[in-house]
Tab-separated table of C-alpha atoms and ligand atoms in Angstrom:
chain	number	residue	atom	x	y	z
A	1494	UNK	CA	-10.520	-12.890	20.148
A	1495	UNK	CA	-11.688	-9.322	19.815
A	1496	UNK	CA	-14.630	-7.942	17.878
A	1497	UNK	CA	-12.351	-5.470	16.226
A	1498	UNK	CA	-10.653	-8.053	14.054
A	1499	UNK	CA	-11.056	-7.017	10.420
A	1500	UNK	CA	-11.120	-10.636	9.368
A	1501	UNK	CA	-14.443	-11.869	10.651
A	1502	UNK	CA	-15.970	-13.647	7.740
A	1503	UNK	CA	-19.322	-12.237	6.867
A	1504	UNK	CA	-21.770	-12.994	4.172
A	1505	UNK	CA	-21.987	-10.555	1.329
A	1506	UNK	CA	-25.725	-10.069	1.508
A	1507	UNK	CA	-25.925	-7.056	-0.736
A	1508	UNK	CA	-24.736	-8.825	-3.828
A	1509	UNK	CA	-27.266	-8.774	-6.673
A	1510	UNK	CA	-25.427	-10.243	-9.653
A	1511	UNK	CA	-27.095	-12.833	-11.840
A	1512	UNK	CA	-25.794	-16.275	-12.481
A	1513	UNK	CA	-24.872	-16.119	-16.088
A	1514	UNK	CA	-24.793	-19.328	-18.099
A	1515	UNK	CA	-25.457	-21.700	-15.199
A	1516	UNK	CA	-28.965	-22.616	-14.235
A	1517	UNK	CA	-28.427	-25.349	-11.640
A	1518	UNK	CA	-26.159	-25.542	-8.615
A	1519	UNK	CA	-24.329	-28.442	-10.233
A	1520	UNK	CA	-23.603	-26.494	-13.407
A	1521	UNK	CA	-22.330	-23.608	-11.364
A	1522	UNK	CA	-20.269	-25.945	-9.223
A	1523	UNK	CA	-18.630	-27.328	-12.344
A	1524	UNK	CA	-17.902	-23.856	-13.657
A	1525	UNK	CA	-16.319	-23.002	-10.331
A	1526	UNK	CA	-14.140	-26.109	-10.261
A	1527	UNK	CA	-12.969	-25.319	-13.756
A	1528	UNK	CA	-12.194	-21.701	-12.877
A	1529	UNK	CA	-10.353	-22.811	-9.703
A	1530	UNK	CA	-8.192	-25.091	-11.821
A	1531	UNK	CA	-7.519	-22.242	-14.208
A	1532	UNK	CA	-6.378	-19.934	-11.390
A	1533	UNK	CA	-4.078	-22.621	-10.039
A	1534	UNK	CA	-2.491	-23.346	-13.393
A	1535	UNK	CA	-2.000	-19.619	-14.146
A	1536	UNK	CA	-0.303	-19.220	-10.774
A	1537	UNK	CA	1.950	-22.208	-11.183
A	1538	UNK	CA	2.888	-21.022	-14.670
A	1539	UNK	CA	3.712	-17.631	-13.087
A	1540	UNK	CA	1.418	-15.967	-15.585
A	1541	UNK	CA	1.114	-12.227	-15.960
A	1542	UNK	CA	-0.263	-10.604	-12.767
A	1543	UNK	CA	-3.155	-8.912	-14.613
A	1544	UNK	CA	-4.220	-12.222	-16.101
A	1545	UNK	CA	-4.108	-13.956	-12.705
A	1546	UNK	CA	-6.036	-11.095	-11.090
A	1547	UNK	CA	-8.737	-11.263	-13.749
A	1548	UNK	CA	-9.107	-15.015	-13.286
A	1549	UNK	CA	-9.278	-14.587	-9.505
A	1550	UNK	CA	-11.933	-11.883	-9.870
A	1551	UNK	CA	-14.073	-14.192	-11.978
A	1552	UNK	CA	-13.629	-16.970	-9.423
A	1553	UNK	CA	-14.712	-14.630	-6.652
A	1554	UNK	CA	-17.760	-13.601	-8.661
A	1555	UNK	CA	-18.717	-17.230	-9.280
A	1556	UNK	CA	-18.337	-18.014	-5.583
A	1557	UNK	CA	-20.735	-15.245	-4.690
A	1558	UNK	CA	-23.185	-16.508	-7.296
A	1559	UNK	CA	-22.885	-19.982	-5.844
A	1560	UNK	CA	-23.498	-18.778	-2.324
A	1561	UNK	CA	-26.524	-16.886	-3.496
A	1562	UNK	CA	-27.939	-19.817	-5.425
A	1563	UNK	CA	-27.292	-22.565	-2.872
A	1564	UNK	CA	-26.945	-20.730	0.440
A	1565	UNK	CA	-23.710	-22.693	0.896
A	1566	UNK	CA	-20.052	-21.799	0.578
A	1567	UNK	CA	-18.339	-23.356	-2.393
A	1568	UNK	CA	-15.877	-26.068	-1.352
A	1569	UNK	CA	-13.501	-27.637	-3.852
A	1570	UNK	CA	-14.184	-31.344	-4.112
A	1571	UNK	CA	-17.613	-31.081	-2.430
A	1572	UNK	CA	-20.451	-30.866	-4.959
A	1573	UNK	CA	-23.603	-29.086	-3.842
A	1574	UNK	CA	-26.004	-31.016	-1.645
A	1575	UNK	CA	-29.494	-30.349	-0.412
A	1576	UNK	CA	-28.417	-30.359	3.187
A	1577	UNK	CA	-25.042	-28.814	3.887
A	1578	UNK	CA	-22.998	-31.953	4.354
A	1579	UNK	CA	-19.656	-30.457	3.469
A	1580	UNK	CA	-17.228	-31.407	6.231
A	1581	UNK	CA	-15.742	-28.353	7.890
A	1582	UNK	CA	-12.328	-29.786	8.453
A	1583	UNK	CA	-12.184	-31.852	5.308
A	1584	UNK	CA	-8.814	-32.228	3.691
A	1585	UNK	CA	-9.100	-29.185	1.396
A	1586	UNK	CA	-6.466	-30.234	-1.082
A	1587	UNK	CA	-4.761	-26.939	-1.464
A	1588	UNK	CA	-5.685	-24.415	1.069
A	1589	UNK	CA	-6.761	-22.908	4.323
A	1590	UNK	CA	-9.915	-21.838	2.629
A	1591	UNK	CA	-9.964	-23.856	-0.557
A	1592	UNK	CA	-8.269	-21.173	-2.597
A	1593	UNK	CA	-6.063	-19.582	0.076
A	1594	UNK	CA	-2.412	-19.842	-0.811
A	1595	UNK	CA	0.004	-19.024	1.991
A	1596	UNK	CA	3.677	-19.817	1.685
A	1597	UNK	CA	6.875	-17.751	1.879
A	1598	UNK	CA	6.388	-16.559	-1.712
A	1599	UNK	CA	2.658	-16.248	-2.313
A	1600	UNK	CA	-0.249	-14.967	-0.291
A	1601	UNK	CA	-3.614	-14.924	-1.990
A	1602	UNK	CA	-7.235	-15.782	-1.430
A	1603	UNK	CA	-10.488	-15.248	-3.276
A	1604	UNK	CA	-12.228	-14.129	-0.093
A	1605	UNK	CA	-12.789	-10.364	0.173
A	1606	UNK	CA	-12.336	-10.397	3.953
A	1607	UNK	CA	-8.896	-11.932	3.497
A	1608	UNK	CA	-7.267	-15.232	4.328
A	1609	UNK	CA	-9.220	-17.445	6.729
A	1610	UNK	CA	-6.772	-17.355	9.627
A	1611	UNK	CA	-8.635	-19.786	11.863
A	1612	UNK	CA	-8.386	-22.428	9.184
A	1613	UNK	CA	-4.722	-21.594	8.717
A	1614	UNK	CA	-4.108	-22.366	12.405
A	1615	UNK	CA	-5.656	-25.789	11.909
A	1616	UNK	CA	-3.720	-26.403	8.734
A	1617	UNK	CA	-0.365	-25.273	10.149
A	1618	UNK	CA	-0.951	-26.937	13.510
A	1619	UNK	CA	-0.173	-23.815	15.527
A	1620	UNK	CA	-2.242	-22.405	18.418
A	1621	UNK	CA	-4.581	-19.456	18.524
A	1622	UNK	CA	-3.594	-16.399	20.550
A	1623	UNK	CA	-6.750	-16.303	22.626
A	1624	UNK	CA	-7.862	-13.787	25.228
A	1625	UNK	CA	-6.358	-15.929	27.968
A	1626	UNK	CA	-2.895	-15.700	26.412
A	1627	UNK	CA	-3.232	-11.960	25.818
A	1628	UNK	CA	-4.203	-11.521	29.497
A	1629	UNK	CA	-1.276	-13.641	30.556
A	1630	UNK	CA	1.207	-11.618	28.495
A	1631	UNK	CA	-0.215	-8.498	30.145
A	1632	UNK	CA	0.233	-10.005	33.592
A	1633	UNK	CA	3.781	-11.244	32.999
A	1634	UNK	CA	5.146	-8.089	31.351
A	1635	UNK	CA	3.058	-5.698	33.419
A	1636	UNK	CA	2.038	-3.548	30.438
A	1637	UNK	CA	-1.139	-3.024	28.464
A	1638	UNK	CA	-0.968	-5.490	25.542
A	1639	UNK	CA	0.072	-3.987	22.227
A	1640	UNK	CA	-2.843	-3.150	19.892
A	1641	UNK	CA	-1.612	-5.924	17.547
A	1642	UNK	CA	-2.404	-8.383	20.352
A	1643	UNK	CA	-5.624	-6.691	21.424
A	1644	UNK	CA	-6.923	-6.826	17.846
A	1645	UNK	CA	-5.818	-10.269	16.773
A	1646	UNK	CA	-3.203	-9.017	14.301
A	1647	UNK	CA	-0.715	-11.321	15.999
A	1648	UNK	CA	-3.148	-14.228	16.048
A	1649	UNK	CA	-1.239	-17.497	16.264
A	1650	UNK	CA	1.671	-18.892	18.285
A	1651	UNK	CA	3.789	-21.874	19.104
A	1652	UNK	CA	4.912	-22.500	22.696
A	1653	UNK	CA	4.293	-18.976	23.983
A	1654	UNK	CA	3.005	-20.380	27.279
A	1655	UNK	CA	6.326	-22.181	27.863
A	1656	UNK	CA	8.202	-18.953	27.191
A	1657	UNK	CA	6.100	-17.151	29.801
A	1658	UNK	CA	6.387	-20.019	32.316
A	1659	UNK	CA	10.166	-19.832	32.075
A	1660	UNK	CA	10.222	-16.029	32.180
A	1661	UNK	CA	8.207	-16.098	35.394
A	1662	UNK	CA	10.903	-18.366	36.826
A	1663	UNK	CA	13.501	-15.798	35.803
A	1664	UNK	CA	14.687	-17.725	32.767
A	1665	UNK	CA	14.774	-15.152	30.048
A	1666	UNK	CA	14.718	-15.476	26.276
A	1667	UNK	CA	15.873	-13.616	23.190
A	1668	UNK	CA	14.029	-12.364	20.126
A	1669	UNK	CA	14.820	-13.181	16.503
A	1670	UNK	CA	13.168	-11.659	13.444
A	1671	UNK	CA	14.250	-10.785	9.934
A	1672	UNK	CA	13.677	-9.265	6.552
A	1673	UNK	CA	14.390	-10.285	2.981
A	1674	UNK	CA	15.881	-7.174	1.339
A	1675	UNK	CA	14.529	-7.405	-2.200
A	1676	UNK	CA	14.438	-3.671	-2.872
A	1677	UNK	CA	15.109	-0.300	-1.314
A	1678	UNK	CA	11.415	0.393	-1.165
A	1679	UNK	CA	9.861	-0.699	2.102
A	1680	UNK	CA	6.143	-0.209	2.684
A	1681	UNK	CA	4.115	0.145	5.869
A	1682	UNK	CA	3.265	-3.574	5.867
A	1683	UNK	CA	6.944	-4.416	6.273
A	1684	UNK	CA	7.013	-2.507	9.548
A	1685	UNK	CA	4.407	-4.672	11.311
A	1686	UNK	CA	6.809	-7.335	12.675
A	1687	UNK	CA	9.357	-4.686	13.599
A	1688	UNK	CA	6.885	-2.441	15.428
A	1689	UNK	CA	5.752	-5.438	17.436
A	1690	UNK	CA	9.258	-6.781	18.054
A	1691	UNK	CA	10.331	-3.372	19.376
A	1692	UNK	CA	7.424	-3.496	21.837
A	1693	UNK	CA	8.421	-7.007	22.966
A	1694	UNK	CA	12.017	-5.909	23.403
A	1695	UNK	CA	10.925	-2.979	25.559
A	1696	UNK	CA	8.409	-4.752	27.767
A	1697	UNK	CA	10.487	-7.896	28.373
A	1698	UNK	CA	13.842	-6.107	28.299
A	1699	UNK	CA	15.622	-8.737	26.220
A	1700	UNK	CA	18.218	-9.006	23.441
A	1701	UNK	CA	17.216	-9.154	19.770
A	1702	UNK	CA	18.891	-10.406	16.596
A	1703	UNK	CA	17.655	-9.318	13.158
A	1704	UNK	CA	18.639	-11.302	10.075
A	1705	UNK	CA	18.755	-9.649	6.648
A	1706	UNK	CA	18.608	-12.455	4.134
A	1707	UNK	CA	20.432	-10.761	1.261
A	1708	UNK	CA	21.652	-14.234	0.236
A	1709	UNK	CA	18.037	-15.434	-0.032
A	1710	UNK	CA	17.046	-12.541	-2.281
A	1711	UNK	CA	20.090	-13.123	-4.505
A	1712	UNK	CA	19.077	-16.771	-4.900
A	1713	UNK	CA	15.403	-16.038	-5.615
A	1714	UNK	CA	15.428	-12.796	-7.583
A	1715	UNK	CA	17.084	-11.463	-10.664
A	1716	UNK	CA	19.497	-9.270	-8.700
A	1717	UNK	CA	23.256	-9.151	-8.211
A	1718	UNK	CA	24.924	-10.036	-4.918
A	1719	UNK	CA	25.959	-6.418	-4.486
A	1720	UNK	CA	22.453	-5.101	-5.127
A	1721	UNK	CA	21.034	-7.399	-2.452
A	1722	UNK	CA	23.717	-6.434	0.031
A	1723	UNK	CA	23.075	-2.752	-0.696
A	1724	UNK	CA	19.336	-3.214	-0.070
A	1725	UNK	CA	20.171	-4.942	3.225
A	1726	UNK	CA	22.039	-1.837	4.375
A	1727	UNK	CA	19.285	0.537	3.174
A	1728	UNK	CA	16.555	-1.542	4.819
A	1729	UNK	CA	18.566	-1.607	8.036
A	1730	UNK	CA	18.130	2.166	8.222
A	1731	UNK	CA	14.352	1.790	8.152
A	1732	UNK	CA	14.553	-0.951	10.760
A	1733	UNK	CA	16.722	1.149	13.068
A	1734	UNK	CA	14.222	4.008	12.617
A	1735	UNK	CA	11.644	1.807	14.394
A	1736	UNK	CA	13.513	2.656	17.595
A	1737	UNK	CA	15.464	-0.471	18.571
A	1738	UNK	CA	17.805	-0.208	21.534
A	1739	UNK	CA	21.399	-0.302	20.272
A	1740	UNK	CA	22.566	-1.897	23.510
A	1741	UNK	CA	20.243	-4.835	23.016
A	1742	UNK	CA	20.070	-5.308	19.221
A	1743	UNK	CA	22.334	-7.003	16.689
A	1744	UNK	CA	21.401	-6.628	13.005
A	1745	UNK	CA	23.262	-8.726	10.441
A	1746	UNK	CA	23.466	-9.341	6.714
A	1747	UNK	CA	23.893	-13.048	5.923
A	1748	UNK	CA	26.421	-12.183	3.223
A	1749	UNK	CA	28.608	-10.475	5.842
A	1750	UNK	CA	28.000	-12.431	9.032
A	1751	UNK	CA	27.959	-16.037	7.725
A	1752	UNK	CA	31.552	-15.891	6.602
A	1753	UNK	CA	32.789	-14.212	9.767
A	1754	UNK	CA	31.208	-16.512	12.329
A	1755	UNK	CA	32.475	-20.110	12.640
A	1756	UNK	CA	29.795	-20.792	15.241
A	1757	UNK	CA	26.978	-19.681	12.938
A	1758	UNK	CA	28.274	-21.834	10.094
A	1759	UNK	CA	28.645	-24.860	12.352
A	1760	UNK	CA	24.932	-24.606	13.143
A	1761	UNK	CA	24.073	-24.222	9.460
A	1762	UNK	CA	25.816	-27.503	8.581
A	1763	UNK	CA	24.289	-29.290	11.564
A	1764	UNK	CA	20.847	-28.296	10.303
A	1765	UNK	CA	21.728	-29.206	6.717
A	1766	UNK	CA	22.747	-32.699	7.798
A	1767	UNK	CA	19.388	-33.294	9.480
A	1768	UNK	CA	16.999	-32.237	6.725
A	1769	UNK	CA	16.584	-34.249	3.530
A	1770	UNK	CA	15.848	-32.973	0.031
A	1771	UNK	CA	12.573	-34.812	0.266
A	1772	UNK	CA	11.605	-32.855	3.378
A	1773	UNK	CA	12.350	-29.427	1.887
A	1774	UNK	CA	10.501	-30.422	-1.265
A	1775	UNK	CA	7.498	-31.218	0.904
A	1776	UNK	CA	7.752	-28.058	2.983
A	1777	UNK	CA	8.749	-25.481	0.370
A	1778	UNK	CA	7.732	-27.078	-2.914
A	1779	UNK	CA	11.255	-27.065	-4.374
A	1780	UNK	CA	11.652	-28.990	-7.600
A	1781	UNK	CA	14.549	-30.692	-9.338
A	1782	UNK	CA	15.211	-27.576	-11.374
A	1783	UNK	CA	15.630	-25.213	-8.411
A	1784	UNK	CA	19.245	-24.226	-7.811
A	1785	UNK	CA	20.994	-25.904	-4.891
A	1786	UNK	CA	21.355	-22.559	-3.125
A	1787	UNK	CA	17.595	-22.410	-2.616
A	1788	UNK	CA	17.484	-25.979	-1.394
A	1789	UNK	CA	20.009	-25.351	1.376
A	1790	UNK	CA	18.865	-21.813	2.245
A	1791	UNK	CA	16.264	-22.836	4.875
A	1792	UNK	CA	19.155	-23.959	7.128
A	1793	UNK	CA	20.459	-20.377	7.069
A	1794	UNK	CA	17.142	-18.908	8.149
A	1795	UNK	CA	16.911	-21.583	10.862
A	1796	UNK	CA	20.373	-21.018	12.411
A	1797	UNK	CA	19.617	-17.725	14.273
A	1798	UNK	CA	17.018	-19.668	16.308
A	1799	UNK	CA	19.907	-21.184	18.285
A	1800	UNK	CA	21.699	-18.979	20.785
A	1801	UNK	CA	25.204	-20.308	20.178
A	1802	UNK	CA	25.050	-18.910	16.629
A	1803	UNK	CA	25.912	-15.606	18.346
A	1804	UNK	CA	28.896	-16.231	20.641
A	1805	UNK	CA	29.590	-12.489	21.004
A	1806	UNK	CA	26.163	-12.186	22.633
A	1807	UNK	CA	25.519	-15.516	24.350
A	1808	UNK	CA	29.001	-17.031	24.673
A	1809	UNK	CA	28.856	-20.781	24.265
A	1810	UNK	CA	25.379	-21.096	25.782
A	1811	UNK	CA	23.139	-23.128	23.531
A	1812	UNK	CA	20.147	-23.408	25.800
A	1813	UNK	CA	18.696	-19.921	25.658
A	1814	UNK	CA	15.103	-19.901	24.475
A	1815	UNK	CA	14.385	-18.024	21.232
A	1816	UNK	CA	11.083	-16.301	20.376
A	1817	UNK	CA	10.395	-15.398	16.745
A	1818	UNK	CA	7.767	-12.766	15.854
A	1819	UNK	CA	7.010	-13.065	12.126
A	1820	UNK	CA	4.241	-13.040	9.536
A	1821	UNK	CA	2.541	-16.435	9.210
A	1822	UNK	CA	4.021	-17.021	5.740
A	1823	UNK	CA	7.444	-17.592	7.369
A	1824	UNK	CA	6.160	-20.478	9.465
A	1825	UNK	CA	7.356	-23.238	7.087
A	1826	UNK	CA	10.967	-22.291	7.875
A	1827	UNK	CA	10.368	-22.586	11.566
A	1828	UNK	CA	8.328	-25.781	11.417
A	1829	UNK	CA	11.447	-27.242	9.860
A	1830	UNK	CA	13.631	-25.612	12.542
A	1831	UNK	CA	11.490	-26.963	15.370
A	1832	UNK	CA	11.626	-30.416	13.840
A	1833	UNK	CA	15.442	-30.361	13.682
A	1834	UNK	CA	16.158	-28.643	17.029
A	1835	UNK	CA	15.831	-31.596	19.448
A	1836	UNK	CA	17.799	-33.809	17.098
A	1837	UNK	CA	20.819	-31.511	17.315
A	1838	UNK	CA	20.407	-30.859	21.030
A	1839	UNK	CA	18.834	-27.380	21.003
A	1840	UNK	CA	15.550	-25.975	22.339
A	1841	UNK	CA	12.780	-25.384	19.793
A	1842	UNK	CA	12.160	-21.717	18.997
A	1843	UNK	CA	8.756	-20.348	20.029
A	1844	UNK	CA	6.759	-18.240	17.572
A	1845	UNK	CA	4.249	-15.417	17.360
A	1846	UNK	CA	2.542	-15.149	13.962
A	1847	UNK	CA	0.922	-12.092	12.406
A	1848	UNK	CA	-1.731	-11.781	9.739
A	1849	UNK	CA	-0.791	-10.065	6.499
A	1850	UNK	CA	-1.016	-6.415	5.770
A	1851	UNK	CA	-3.583	-6.159	2.969
A	1852	UNK	CA	-2.928	-4.473	-0.354
A	1853	UNK	CA	-4.781	-1.208	-0.993
A	1854	UNK	CA	-6.874	-3.082	-3.563
A	1855	UNK	CA	-8.248	-5.470	-0.941
A	1856	UNK	CA	-7.504	-8.296	1.453
A	1857	UNK	CA	-7.262	-10.923	-1.296
A	1858	UNK	CA	-3.532	-10.300	-1.325
A	1859	UNK	CA	-0.845	-8.666	0.765
A	1860	UNK	CA	0.972	-5.464	-0.044
A	1861	UNK	CA	3.648	-5.912	-2.637
A	1862	UNK	CA	6.711	-3.696	-2.922
A	1863	UNK	CA	6.838	-4.322	-6.663
A	1864	UNK	CA	3.398	-2.784	-7.277
A	1865	UNK	CA	3.552	0.941	-6.476
A	1866	UNK	CA	-0.226	1.317	-6.396
A	1867	UNK	CA	-0.777	-1.539	-3.956
A	1868	UNK	CA	1.328	-0.021	-1.206
A	1869	UNK	CA	1.992	2.962	0.983
A	1870	UNK	CA	5.768	3.315	0.939
A	1871	UNK	CA	7.874	4.661	3.763
A	1872	UNK	CA	9.159	7.267	1.309
A	1873	UNK	CA	5.715	8.511	0.186
A	1874	UNK	CA	4.938	12.216	0.536
A	1875	UNK	CA	1.741	13.365	2.291
A	1876	UNK	CA	0.286	14.066	-1.139
A	1877	UNK	CA	1.116	10.617	-2.494
A	1878	UNK	CA	-0.465	9.033	0.575
A	1879	UNK	CA	-3.616	11.064	0.071
A	1880	UNK	CA	-3.858	10.207	-3.634
A	1881	UNK	CA	-3.211	6.514	-3.176
A	1882	UNK	CA	-5.783	6.152	-0.410
A	1883	UNK	CA	-8.374	8.158	-2.293
A	1884	UNK	CA	-7.784	6.453	-5.638
A	1885	UNK	CA	-6.885	2.870	-4.795
A	1886	UNK	CA	-8.134	1.862	-1.341
A	1887	UNK	CA	-10.836	-0.775	-1.772
A	1888	UNK	CA	-14.028	0.467	-0.170
A	1889	UNK	CA	-16.754	-1.407	1.631
A	1890	UNK	CA	-19.066	1.555	1.109
A	1891	UNK	CA	-22.121	1.745	-1.119
A	1892	UNK	CA	-22.138	3.306	-4.562
A	1893	UNK	CA	-24.193	6.371	-3.722
A	1894	UNK	CA	-24.482	8.498	-0.608
A	1895	UNK	CA	-28.206	7.707	-0.406
A	1896	UNK	CA	-27.634	3.956	-0.433
A	1897	UNK	CA	-24.741	4.260	1.985
A	1898	UNK	CA	-26.841	6.256	4.445
A	1899	UNK	CA	-29.637	3.732	4.101
A	1900	UNK	CA	-27.748	0.417	4.206
A	1901	UNK	CA	-24.395	1.353	5.741
A	1902	UNK	CA	-20.913	0.189	4.724
A	1903	UNK	CA	-19.116	-3.114	5.224
A	1904	UNK	CA	-16.083	-2.497	7.455
A	1905	UNK	CA	-14.976	-6.120	7.131
A	1906	UNK	CA	-13.908	-5.708	3.507
A	1907	UNK	CA	-12.961	-2.024	3.703
A	1908	UNK	CA	-9.217	-1.550	3.371
A	1909	UNK	CA	-9.200	1.873	5.078
A	1910	UNK	CA	-10.859	0.366	8.109
A	1911	UNK	CA	-8.441	-2.563	8.095
A	1912	UNK	CA	-5.459	-0.184	8.017
A	1913	UNK	CA	-6.920	1.756	10.944
A	1914	UNK	CA	-7.045	-1.469	12.967
A	1915	UNK	CA	-3.286	-1.680	12.462
A	1916	UNK	CA	-2.406	1.918	13.209
A	1917	UNK	CA	-5.066	3.718	15.221
A	1918	UNK	CA	-4.110	3.296	18.868
A	1919	UNK	CA	-7.392	4.299	20.533
A	1920	UNK	CA	-9.745	1.297	20.860
A	1921	UNK	CA	-12.835	3.365	21.572
A	1922	UNK	CA	-12.275	5.645	18.617
A	1923	UNK	CA	-11.785	2.639	16.345
A	1924	UNK	CA	-14.964	0.979	17.576
A	1925	UNK	CA	-16.932	4.186	17.052
A	1926	UNK	CA	-15.628	4.420	13.486
A	1927	UNK	CA	-16.694	0.822	12.861
A	1928	UNK	CA	-20.179	1.442	14.201
A	1929	UNK	CA	-20.647	4.698	12.332
A	1930	UNK	CA	-19.415	3.221	9.086
A	1931	UNK	CA	-21.646	0.169	9.460
A	1932	UNK	CA	-24.697	2.277	10.217
A	1933	UNK	CA	-24.042	4.622	7.314
A	1934	UNK	CA	-23.424	7.677	9.501
A	1935	UNK	CA	-19.791	7.774	8.345
A	1936	UNK	CA	-19.217	8.039	4.585
A	1937	UNK	CA	-16.385	6.415	2.642
A	1938	UNK	CA	-14.765	9.790	1.920
A	1939	UNK	CA	-14.787	10.604	5.622
A	1940	UNK	CA	-13.279	7.240	6.512
A	1941	UNK	CA	-10.561	7.764	3.918
A	1942	UNK	CA	-9.809	11.146	5.410
A	1943	UNK	CA	-9.337	9.625	8.868
A	1944	UNK	CA	-6.907	7.092	7.462
A	1945	UNK	CA	-4.984	9.721	5.493
A	1946	UNK	CA	-4.649	11.837	8.612
A	1947	UNK	CA	-3.418	8.821	10.572
A	1948	UNK	CA	-0.850	7.730	7.982
A	1949	UNK	CA	0.591	11.105	7.013
A	1950	UNK	CA	2.113	12.018	10.399
A	1951	UNK	CA	3.127	8.426	11.054
A	1952	UNK	CA	5.119	8.200	7.798
A	1953	UNK	CA	6.539	11.710	8.218
A	1954	UNK	CA	7.810	10.807	11.684
A	1955	UNK	CA	9.382	7.631	10.331
A	1956	UNK	CA	11.145	9.664	7.629
A	1957	UNK	CA	12.392	12.090	10.254
A	1958	UNK	CA	13.819	9.277	12.411
A	1959	UNK	CA	15.370	7.595	9.373
A	1960	UNK	CA	17.163	10.821	8.492
A	1961	UNK	CA	18.867	10.684	11.887
A	1962	UNK	CA	20.280	7.215	11.147
A	1963	UNK	CA	23.908	7.764	10.127
A	1964	UNK	CA	26.187	5.271	8.346
A	1965	UNK	CA	28.133	5.119	11.571
A	1966	UNK	CA	25.038	4.057	13.516
A	1967	UNK	CA	24.261	1.367	10.922
A	1968	UNK	CA	27.796	0.060	11.363
A	1969	UNK	CA	27.419	-0.047	15.129
A	1970	UNK	CA	24.178	-2.023	14.968
A	1971	UNK	CA	25.766	-4.444	12.477
A	1972	UNK	CA	29.009	-5.049	14.385
A	1973	UNK	CA	29.182	-8.349	16.294
A	1974	UNK	CA	29.590	-7.259	19.925
A	1975	UNK	CA	28.352	-8.070	23.403
A	1976	UNK	CA	24.851	-6.834	24.238
A	1977	UNK	CA	23.524	-5.555	27.502
A	1978	UNK	CA	21.109	-7.872	29.298
A	1979	UNK	CA	20.594	-10.187	32.246
A	1980	UNK	CA	19.469	-13.678	31.490
B	165	LIG	N1	12.669	-14.809	4.717
B	165	LIG	C1	12.229	-13.582	5.300
B	165	LIG	C2	11.722	-12.641	4.191
B	165	LIG	O1	11.853	-12.916	3.025
B	165	LIG	C3	13.302	-12.888	6.090
B	165	LIG	C4	13.588	-13.529	7.428
B	165	LIG	C5	14.744	-14.163	7.791
B	165	LIG	C6	12.722	-13.571	8.551
B	165	LIG	N2	14.670	-14.584	9.066
B	165	LIG	C7	13.442	-14.251	9.582
B	165	LIG	C8	11.437	-13.084	8.811
B	165	LIG	C9	12.884	-14.450	10.821
B	165	LIG	C10	10.870	-13.306	10.071
B	165	LIG	C11	11.607	-13.988	11.071
B	165	LIG	O2	11.172	-11.606	4.478
């Protein structure tokens, strides 16, 4: 993968804290285990966010102390040893890194550079998008790979080589992605899968279906059915503003489409019959006190992976390959789908997985729409963008200009730099920024300014395009109808 990835794990060599109250590695190890347990129980008790954050901060601090004292990374279940005997691929009970949590509802890690995505690939059993695959995509579609591919932002896949093999033999495929409409407020992180899906649609010239899971949000959140449906319509405007081709795109709300499509519902019940309660408990962690709507919902997110769920587009064909671009946290749904597919006579969907878009406060967690200060919203004014970046963006810079000039900044933990890897198109410019920041030639304030000046026009243009989206256009995109394509 490329050097530009913001997620290369690097030691934090400049840390000078002292190891309070623990004088031996073993004592510190025990403190760490205890703190890890505390974080887990706070999370499972859905404790107050501030309380969880504070506990996570302390855990992070202890981990750095441990690294400094022992020269080893802390691993849950592996007490310190003189020689580093900790197995690399040991069965970390609960995580990619030992405290990484990645599922459809939670993304968090105690590592400042973010989730360890290589370990996640091993844990999820997917494949890495390596340079060879990126080159192959370039060759097959005949276009320069999207920056999300060049920079490892889409980093993992399932069966992408098969999709390309078939495409080269003139067997085409369709795209499926989605969004859970939990509020009107979408942030820049939400656009990542859509920006990439639009690129795939353009370069492969293929149809696309977009599912808005308003039913899911009703089941999971404290919202009314009508609120969720309303958010689905509002979010659709932002999705359309990404530039999808109306002749090749069908967007649907589950609450509307499920009831109107016998073919879709037939697939839902076929899936439901082939997955047990035990399996969804294992995959999604449902418990006996979750409502039955949640337990059966995964079948509804699985159904669009099968082409005959959309007879107005694909007729009765059930053999058309589906490719799903999504953030890695959605993978559990599609592991289940791929398990069921052959048993009900359908091809398995292929997948392209993205990393998360980090919160302004740092890569320990992803952006959250419910925390205004963690996100850049699509409705933010230029001034709000400037203030948020200046006030809240976690910096990898040093405390004083003198120190920064002398030692340089750490781009790997710097949120402004991470955001630039998502949005700055020019590879050379990005690399120069990384070098200058690392050497100390570029100051934190200057880096922030570059990001602000990248985001402001980008968001303003999105707002302009969204304004052009009329209710009539929304209706057209959401009407079941034939699409234009050759398979
Ligand atoms: N569950 C997803 C969410 O909460 C929405 C979704 C439905 C989705 N189908 C999808 C996302 C397919 C990616 C791909 O955001």
